[in-house]
mmCIF file of C-alpha atoms and ligand atoms in Angstrom:
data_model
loop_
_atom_site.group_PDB
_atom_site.id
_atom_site.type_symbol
_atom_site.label_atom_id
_atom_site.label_comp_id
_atom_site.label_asym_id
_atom_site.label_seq_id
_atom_site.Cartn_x
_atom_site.Cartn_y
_atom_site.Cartn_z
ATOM 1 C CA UNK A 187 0.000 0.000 0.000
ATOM 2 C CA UNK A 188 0.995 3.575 -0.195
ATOM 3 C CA UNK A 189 -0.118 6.522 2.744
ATOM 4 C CA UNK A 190 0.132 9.351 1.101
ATOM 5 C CA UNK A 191 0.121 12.920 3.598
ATOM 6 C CA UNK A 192 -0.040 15.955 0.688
ATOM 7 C CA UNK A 193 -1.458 19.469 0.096
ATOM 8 C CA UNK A 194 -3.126 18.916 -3.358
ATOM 9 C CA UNK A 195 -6.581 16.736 -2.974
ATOM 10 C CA UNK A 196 -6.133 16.353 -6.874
ATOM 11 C CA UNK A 197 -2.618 15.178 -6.698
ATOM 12 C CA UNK A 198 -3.900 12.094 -4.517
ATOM 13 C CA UNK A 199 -7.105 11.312 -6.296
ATOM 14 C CA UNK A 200 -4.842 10.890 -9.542
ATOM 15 C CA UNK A 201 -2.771 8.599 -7.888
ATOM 16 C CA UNK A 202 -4.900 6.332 -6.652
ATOM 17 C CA UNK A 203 -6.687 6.115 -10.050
ATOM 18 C CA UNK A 204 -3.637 4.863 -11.464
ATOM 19 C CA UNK A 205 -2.225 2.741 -8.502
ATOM 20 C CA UNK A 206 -2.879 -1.027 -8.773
ATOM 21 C CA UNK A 207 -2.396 -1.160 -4.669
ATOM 22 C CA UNK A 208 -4.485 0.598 -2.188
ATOM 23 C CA UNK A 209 -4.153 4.160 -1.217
ATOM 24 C CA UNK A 210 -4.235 5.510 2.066
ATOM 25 C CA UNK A 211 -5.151 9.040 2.552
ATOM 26 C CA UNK A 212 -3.283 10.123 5.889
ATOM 27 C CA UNK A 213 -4.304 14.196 5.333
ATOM 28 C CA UNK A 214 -5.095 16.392 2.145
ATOM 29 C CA UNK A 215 -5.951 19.857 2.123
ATOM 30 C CA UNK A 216 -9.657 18.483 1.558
ATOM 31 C CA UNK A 217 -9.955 15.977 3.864
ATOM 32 C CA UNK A 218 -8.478 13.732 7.065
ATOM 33 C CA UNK A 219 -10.171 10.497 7.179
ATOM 34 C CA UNK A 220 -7.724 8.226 8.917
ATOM 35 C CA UNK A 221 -8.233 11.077 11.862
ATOM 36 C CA UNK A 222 -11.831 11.230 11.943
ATOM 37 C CA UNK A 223 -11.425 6.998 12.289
ATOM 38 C CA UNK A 224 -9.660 7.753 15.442
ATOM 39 C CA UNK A 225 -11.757 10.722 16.710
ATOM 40 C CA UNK A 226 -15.468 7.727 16.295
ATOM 41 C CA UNK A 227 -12.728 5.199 18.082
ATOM 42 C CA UNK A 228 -12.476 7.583 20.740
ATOM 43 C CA UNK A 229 -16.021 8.581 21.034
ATOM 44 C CA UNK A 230 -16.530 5.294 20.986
ATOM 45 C CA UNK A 231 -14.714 4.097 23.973
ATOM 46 C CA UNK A 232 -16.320 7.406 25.924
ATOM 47 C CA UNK A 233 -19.493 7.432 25.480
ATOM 48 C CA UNK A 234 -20.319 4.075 24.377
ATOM 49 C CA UNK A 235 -22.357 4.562 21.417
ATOM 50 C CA UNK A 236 -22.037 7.352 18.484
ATOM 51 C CA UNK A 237 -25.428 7.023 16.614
ATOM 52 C CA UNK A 238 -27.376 10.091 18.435
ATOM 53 C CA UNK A 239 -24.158 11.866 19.848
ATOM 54 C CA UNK A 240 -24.476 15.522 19.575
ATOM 55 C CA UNK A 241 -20.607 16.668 18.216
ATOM 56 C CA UNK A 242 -19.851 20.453 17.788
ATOM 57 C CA UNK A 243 -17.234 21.789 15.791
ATOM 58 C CA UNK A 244 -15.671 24.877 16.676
ATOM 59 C CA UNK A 245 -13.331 26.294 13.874
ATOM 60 C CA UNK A 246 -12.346 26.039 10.251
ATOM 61 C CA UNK A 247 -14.636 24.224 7.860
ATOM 62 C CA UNK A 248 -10.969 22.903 6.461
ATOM 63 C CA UNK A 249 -10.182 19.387 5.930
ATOM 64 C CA UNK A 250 -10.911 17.907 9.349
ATOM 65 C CA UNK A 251 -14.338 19.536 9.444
ATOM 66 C CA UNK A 252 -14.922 17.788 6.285
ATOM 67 C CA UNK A 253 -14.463 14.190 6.935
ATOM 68 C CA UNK A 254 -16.352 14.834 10.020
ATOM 69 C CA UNK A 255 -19.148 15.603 8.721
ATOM 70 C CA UNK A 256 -19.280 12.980 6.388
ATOM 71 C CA UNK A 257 -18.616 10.296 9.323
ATOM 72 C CA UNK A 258 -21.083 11.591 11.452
ATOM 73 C CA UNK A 259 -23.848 11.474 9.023
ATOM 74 C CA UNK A 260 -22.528 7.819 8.401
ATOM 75 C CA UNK A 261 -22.815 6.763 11.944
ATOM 76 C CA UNK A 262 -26.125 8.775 12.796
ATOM 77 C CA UNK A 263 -24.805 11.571 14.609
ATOM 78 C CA UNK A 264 -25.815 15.099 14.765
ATOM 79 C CA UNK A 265 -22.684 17.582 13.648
ATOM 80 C CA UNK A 266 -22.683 21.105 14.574
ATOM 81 C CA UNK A 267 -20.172 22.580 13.126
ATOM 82 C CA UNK A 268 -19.541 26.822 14.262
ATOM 83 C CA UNK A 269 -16.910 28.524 11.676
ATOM 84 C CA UNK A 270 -16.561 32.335 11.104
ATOM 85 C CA UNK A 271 -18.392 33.892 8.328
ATOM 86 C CA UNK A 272 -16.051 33.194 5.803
ATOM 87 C CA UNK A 273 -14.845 29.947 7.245
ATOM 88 C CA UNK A 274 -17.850 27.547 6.525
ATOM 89 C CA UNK A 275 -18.158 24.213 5.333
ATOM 90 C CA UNK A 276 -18.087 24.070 1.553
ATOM 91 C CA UNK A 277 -21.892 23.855 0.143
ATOM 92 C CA UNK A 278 -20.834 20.821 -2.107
ATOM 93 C CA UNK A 279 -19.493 19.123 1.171
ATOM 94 C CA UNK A 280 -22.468 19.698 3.269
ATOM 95 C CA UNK A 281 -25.024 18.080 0.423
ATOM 96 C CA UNK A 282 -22.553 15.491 -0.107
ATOM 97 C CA UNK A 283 -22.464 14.954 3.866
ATOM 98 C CA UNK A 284 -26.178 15.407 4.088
ATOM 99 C CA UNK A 285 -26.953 12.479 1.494
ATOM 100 C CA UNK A 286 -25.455 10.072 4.112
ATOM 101 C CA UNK A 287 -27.252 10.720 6.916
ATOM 102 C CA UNK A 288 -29.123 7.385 6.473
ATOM 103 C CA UNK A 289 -29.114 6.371 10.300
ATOM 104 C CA UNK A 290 -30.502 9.524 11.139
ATOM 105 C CA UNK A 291 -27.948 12.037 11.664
ATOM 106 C CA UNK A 292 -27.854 15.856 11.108
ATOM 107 C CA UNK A 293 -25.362 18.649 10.213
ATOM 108 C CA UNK A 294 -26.454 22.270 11.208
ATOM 109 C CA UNK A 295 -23.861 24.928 10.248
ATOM 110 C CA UNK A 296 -23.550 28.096 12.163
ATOM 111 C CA UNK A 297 -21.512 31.140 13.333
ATOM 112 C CA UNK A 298 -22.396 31.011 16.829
ATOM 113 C CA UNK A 299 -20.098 28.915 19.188
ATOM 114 C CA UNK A 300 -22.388 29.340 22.022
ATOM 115 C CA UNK A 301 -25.225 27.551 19.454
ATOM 116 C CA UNK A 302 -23.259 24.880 18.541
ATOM 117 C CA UNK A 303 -22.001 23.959 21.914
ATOM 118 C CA UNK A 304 -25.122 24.027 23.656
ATOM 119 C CA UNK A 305 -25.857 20.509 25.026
ATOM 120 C CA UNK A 306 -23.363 19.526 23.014
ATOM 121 C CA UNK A 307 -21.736 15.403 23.939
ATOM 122 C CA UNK A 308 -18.645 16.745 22.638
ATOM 123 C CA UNK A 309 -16.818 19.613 21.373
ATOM 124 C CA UNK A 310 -14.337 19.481 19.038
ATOM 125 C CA UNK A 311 -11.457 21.941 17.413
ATOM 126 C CA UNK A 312 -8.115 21.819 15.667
ATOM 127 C CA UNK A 313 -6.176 24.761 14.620
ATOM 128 C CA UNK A 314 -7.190 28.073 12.728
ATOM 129 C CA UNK A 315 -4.183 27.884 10.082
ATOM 130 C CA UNK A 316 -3.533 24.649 8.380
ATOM 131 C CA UNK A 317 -0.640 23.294 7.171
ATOM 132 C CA UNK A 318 -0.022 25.613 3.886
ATOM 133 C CA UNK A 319 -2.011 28.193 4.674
ATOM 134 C CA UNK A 320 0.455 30.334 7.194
ATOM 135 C CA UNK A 321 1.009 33.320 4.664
ATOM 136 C CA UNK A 322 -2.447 33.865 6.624
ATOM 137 C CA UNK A 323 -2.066 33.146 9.948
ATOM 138 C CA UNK A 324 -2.429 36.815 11.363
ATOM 139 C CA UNK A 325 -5.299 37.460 10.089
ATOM 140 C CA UNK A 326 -7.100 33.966 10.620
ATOM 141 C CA UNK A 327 -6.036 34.688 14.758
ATOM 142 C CA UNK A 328 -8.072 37.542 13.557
ATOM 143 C CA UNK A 329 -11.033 36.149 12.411
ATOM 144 C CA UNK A 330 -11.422 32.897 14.830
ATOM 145 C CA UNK A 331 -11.298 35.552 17.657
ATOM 146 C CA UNK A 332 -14.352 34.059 19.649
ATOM 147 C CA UNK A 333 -14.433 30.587 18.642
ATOM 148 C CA UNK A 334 -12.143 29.123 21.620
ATOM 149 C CA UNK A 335 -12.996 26.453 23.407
ATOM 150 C CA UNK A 336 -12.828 27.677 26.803
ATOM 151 C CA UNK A 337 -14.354 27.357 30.659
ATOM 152 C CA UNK A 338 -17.654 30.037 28.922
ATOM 153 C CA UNK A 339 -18.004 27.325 26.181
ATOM 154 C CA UNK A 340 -17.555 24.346 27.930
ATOM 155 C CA UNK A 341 -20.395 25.344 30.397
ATOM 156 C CA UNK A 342 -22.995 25.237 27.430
ATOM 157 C CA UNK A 343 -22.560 21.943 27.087
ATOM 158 C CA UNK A 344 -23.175 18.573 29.005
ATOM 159 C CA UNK A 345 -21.514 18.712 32.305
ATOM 160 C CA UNK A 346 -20.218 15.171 30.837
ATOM 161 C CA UNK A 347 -18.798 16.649 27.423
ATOM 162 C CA UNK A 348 -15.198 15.562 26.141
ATOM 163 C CA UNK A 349 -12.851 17.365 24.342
ATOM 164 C CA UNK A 350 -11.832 16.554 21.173
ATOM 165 C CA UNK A 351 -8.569 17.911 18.950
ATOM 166 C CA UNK A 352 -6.992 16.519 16.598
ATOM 167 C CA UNK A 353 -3.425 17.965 17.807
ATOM 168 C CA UNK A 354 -1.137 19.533 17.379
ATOM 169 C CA UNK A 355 -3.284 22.209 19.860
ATOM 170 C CA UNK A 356 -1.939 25.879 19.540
ATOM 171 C CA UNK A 357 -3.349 26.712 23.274
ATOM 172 C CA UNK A 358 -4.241 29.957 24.200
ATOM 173 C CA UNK A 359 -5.525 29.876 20.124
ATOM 174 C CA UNK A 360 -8.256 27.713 19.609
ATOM 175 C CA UNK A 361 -8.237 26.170 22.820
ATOM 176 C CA UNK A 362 -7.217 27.229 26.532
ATOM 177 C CA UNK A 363 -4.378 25.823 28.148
ATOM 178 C CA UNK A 364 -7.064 24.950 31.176
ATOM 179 C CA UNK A 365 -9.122 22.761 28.822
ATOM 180 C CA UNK A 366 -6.547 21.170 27.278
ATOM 181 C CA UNK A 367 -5.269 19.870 30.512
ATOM 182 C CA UNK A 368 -8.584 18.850 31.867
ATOM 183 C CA UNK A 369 -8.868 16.919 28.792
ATOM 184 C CA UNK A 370 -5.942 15.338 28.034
ATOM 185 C CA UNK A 371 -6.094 12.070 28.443
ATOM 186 C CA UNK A 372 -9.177 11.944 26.180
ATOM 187 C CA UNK A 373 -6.940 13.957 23.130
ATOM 188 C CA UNK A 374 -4.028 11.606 23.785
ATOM 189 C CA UNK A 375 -6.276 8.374 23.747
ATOM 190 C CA UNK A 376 -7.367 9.719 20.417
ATOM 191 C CA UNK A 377 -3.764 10.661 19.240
ATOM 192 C CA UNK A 378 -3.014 6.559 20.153
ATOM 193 C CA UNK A 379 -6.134 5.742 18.411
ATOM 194 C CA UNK A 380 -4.625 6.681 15.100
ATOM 195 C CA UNK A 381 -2.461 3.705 15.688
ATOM 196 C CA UNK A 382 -4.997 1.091 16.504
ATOM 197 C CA UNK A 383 -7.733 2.048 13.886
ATOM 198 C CA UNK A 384 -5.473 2.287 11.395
ATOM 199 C CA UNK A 385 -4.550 -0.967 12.062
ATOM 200 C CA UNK A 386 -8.074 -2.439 11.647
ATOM 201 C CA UNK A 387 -8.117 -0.083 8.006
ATOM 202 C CA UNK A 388 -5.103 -2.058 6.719
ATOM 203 C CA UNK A 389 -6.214 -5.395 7.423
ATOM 204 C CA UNK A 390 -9.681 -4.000 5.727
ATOM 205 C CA UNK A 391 -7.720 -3.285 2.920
ATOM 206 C CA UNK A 392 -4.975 -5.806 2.575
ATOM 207 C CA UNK A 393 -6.316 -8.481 4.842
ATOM 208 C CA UNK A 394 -6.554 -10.838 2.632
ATOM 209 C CA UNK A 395 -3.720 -10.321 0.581
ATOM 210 C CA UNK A 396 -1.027 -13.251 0.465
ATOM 211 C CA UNK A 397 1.428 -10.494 1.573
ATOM 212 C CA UNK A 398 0.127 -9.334 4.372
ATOM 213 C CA UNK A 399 -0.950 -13.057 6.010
ATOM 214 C CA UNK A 400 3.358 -13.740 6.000
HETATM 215 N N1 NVA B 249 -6.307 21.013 9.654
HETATM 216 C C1 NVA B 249 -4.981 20.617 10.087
HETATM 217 C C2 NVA B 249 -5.016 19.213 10.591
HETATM 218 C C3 NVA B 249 -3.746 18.778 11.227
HETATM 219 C C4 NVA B 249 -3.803 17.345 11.735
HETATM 220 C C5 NVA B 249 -4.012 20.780 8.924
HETATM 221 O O1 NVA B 249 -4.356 20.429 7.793
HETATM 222 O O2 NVA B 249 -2.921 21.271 9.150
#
């Protein structure tokens, strides 16, 4: 197999159209799925049972937002995801995401943090500026002002919510030092997650393969 970690979306698509092995995806600028695996693995194991979890999103509708909300419609859960104006999900993503919600699950985009957190099972975050977009970091610290996850936002939702982030955290940025801590054995299970559901993806893929039974 090849795991390919790239900018370019395109660039990965076209190589897996002309690869006679499978293709792993392991981050594009358009979407993260072998972290969203972990991040369901991890909800998992906390609270039991996704279909009916209430998830917000507090950031970028980048790549991470994007896989989420295709997994959560997938498994039946209901996504909030809060971006600033600007920032949202793409409109082709959210239909897309929307046409899987087979088990019952929901996507509601907003620009309130406070909405989306609200009684929220979990919040989730990851950083403002992705990898190859720093030429605008300064004015994306700008723009995210207000979507923290903090002590104010955490109170909105279930006293029981987890933290989610798909790391590395900028804290102080898009999440407090303070929640981070409280929360980090939660973020580092899912950090160790990507290790043990990717696992289970390669014997999906290769399992039975000649290869990989040696
Ligand atoms: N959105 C982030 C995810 C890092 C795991 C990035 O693309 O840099």
């Amino acid at each position: 197999a090849v795991v390919i970690r790239t900018f370019d979306h395109d660039l990965l698509c076209r190589f897996a159209q002309h690869a006679t092995i499978p293709v792993i995806n392991a981050l594009t600028d358009f979407s993260h799925p072998c972290q969203i695996l972990a991040d369901l693995m991890t909800l998992k194991e906390q609270k039991k049972e996704l279909k009916g979890l209430t998830v917000a999103f507090i950031g970028d509708g980048n790549n991470v937002a994007n896989s989420l909300a295709f997994a959560s419609a997938k498994c039946g859960m209901h996504l909030r995801i809060a971006s600033p104006k600007g920032y949202e999900l793409m409109p082709e993503v959210l239909r897309e995401a929307r046409s899987y919600a087979a088990l019952g699950g929901s996507i509601t985009l907003t620009n309130s943090p406070v909405e989306a957190a609200t009684g929220a099972d979990a919040l989730y975050t990851d950083v403002w500026t992705s990898m190859g977009q720093e030429e605008e970091s300064r004015e994306r610290r700008r723009d995210f002002e207000g979507f923290q996850i903090g002590e104010p936002l955490m109170k909105k939702a279930k006293s029981d919510a987890v933290v989610l982030h798909c790391l590395p955290a900028h804290r102080g940025e898009e999440i407090t030092a303070e929640v981070m801590e409280r929360f980090k054995d939660v973020i580092f299970d899912e950090a160790e997650n990507r290790l043990h559901v990717q696992k289970g993806l390669m014997v999906l893929l290769m399992g039975r393969s000649k290869a990989f039974q040696k």
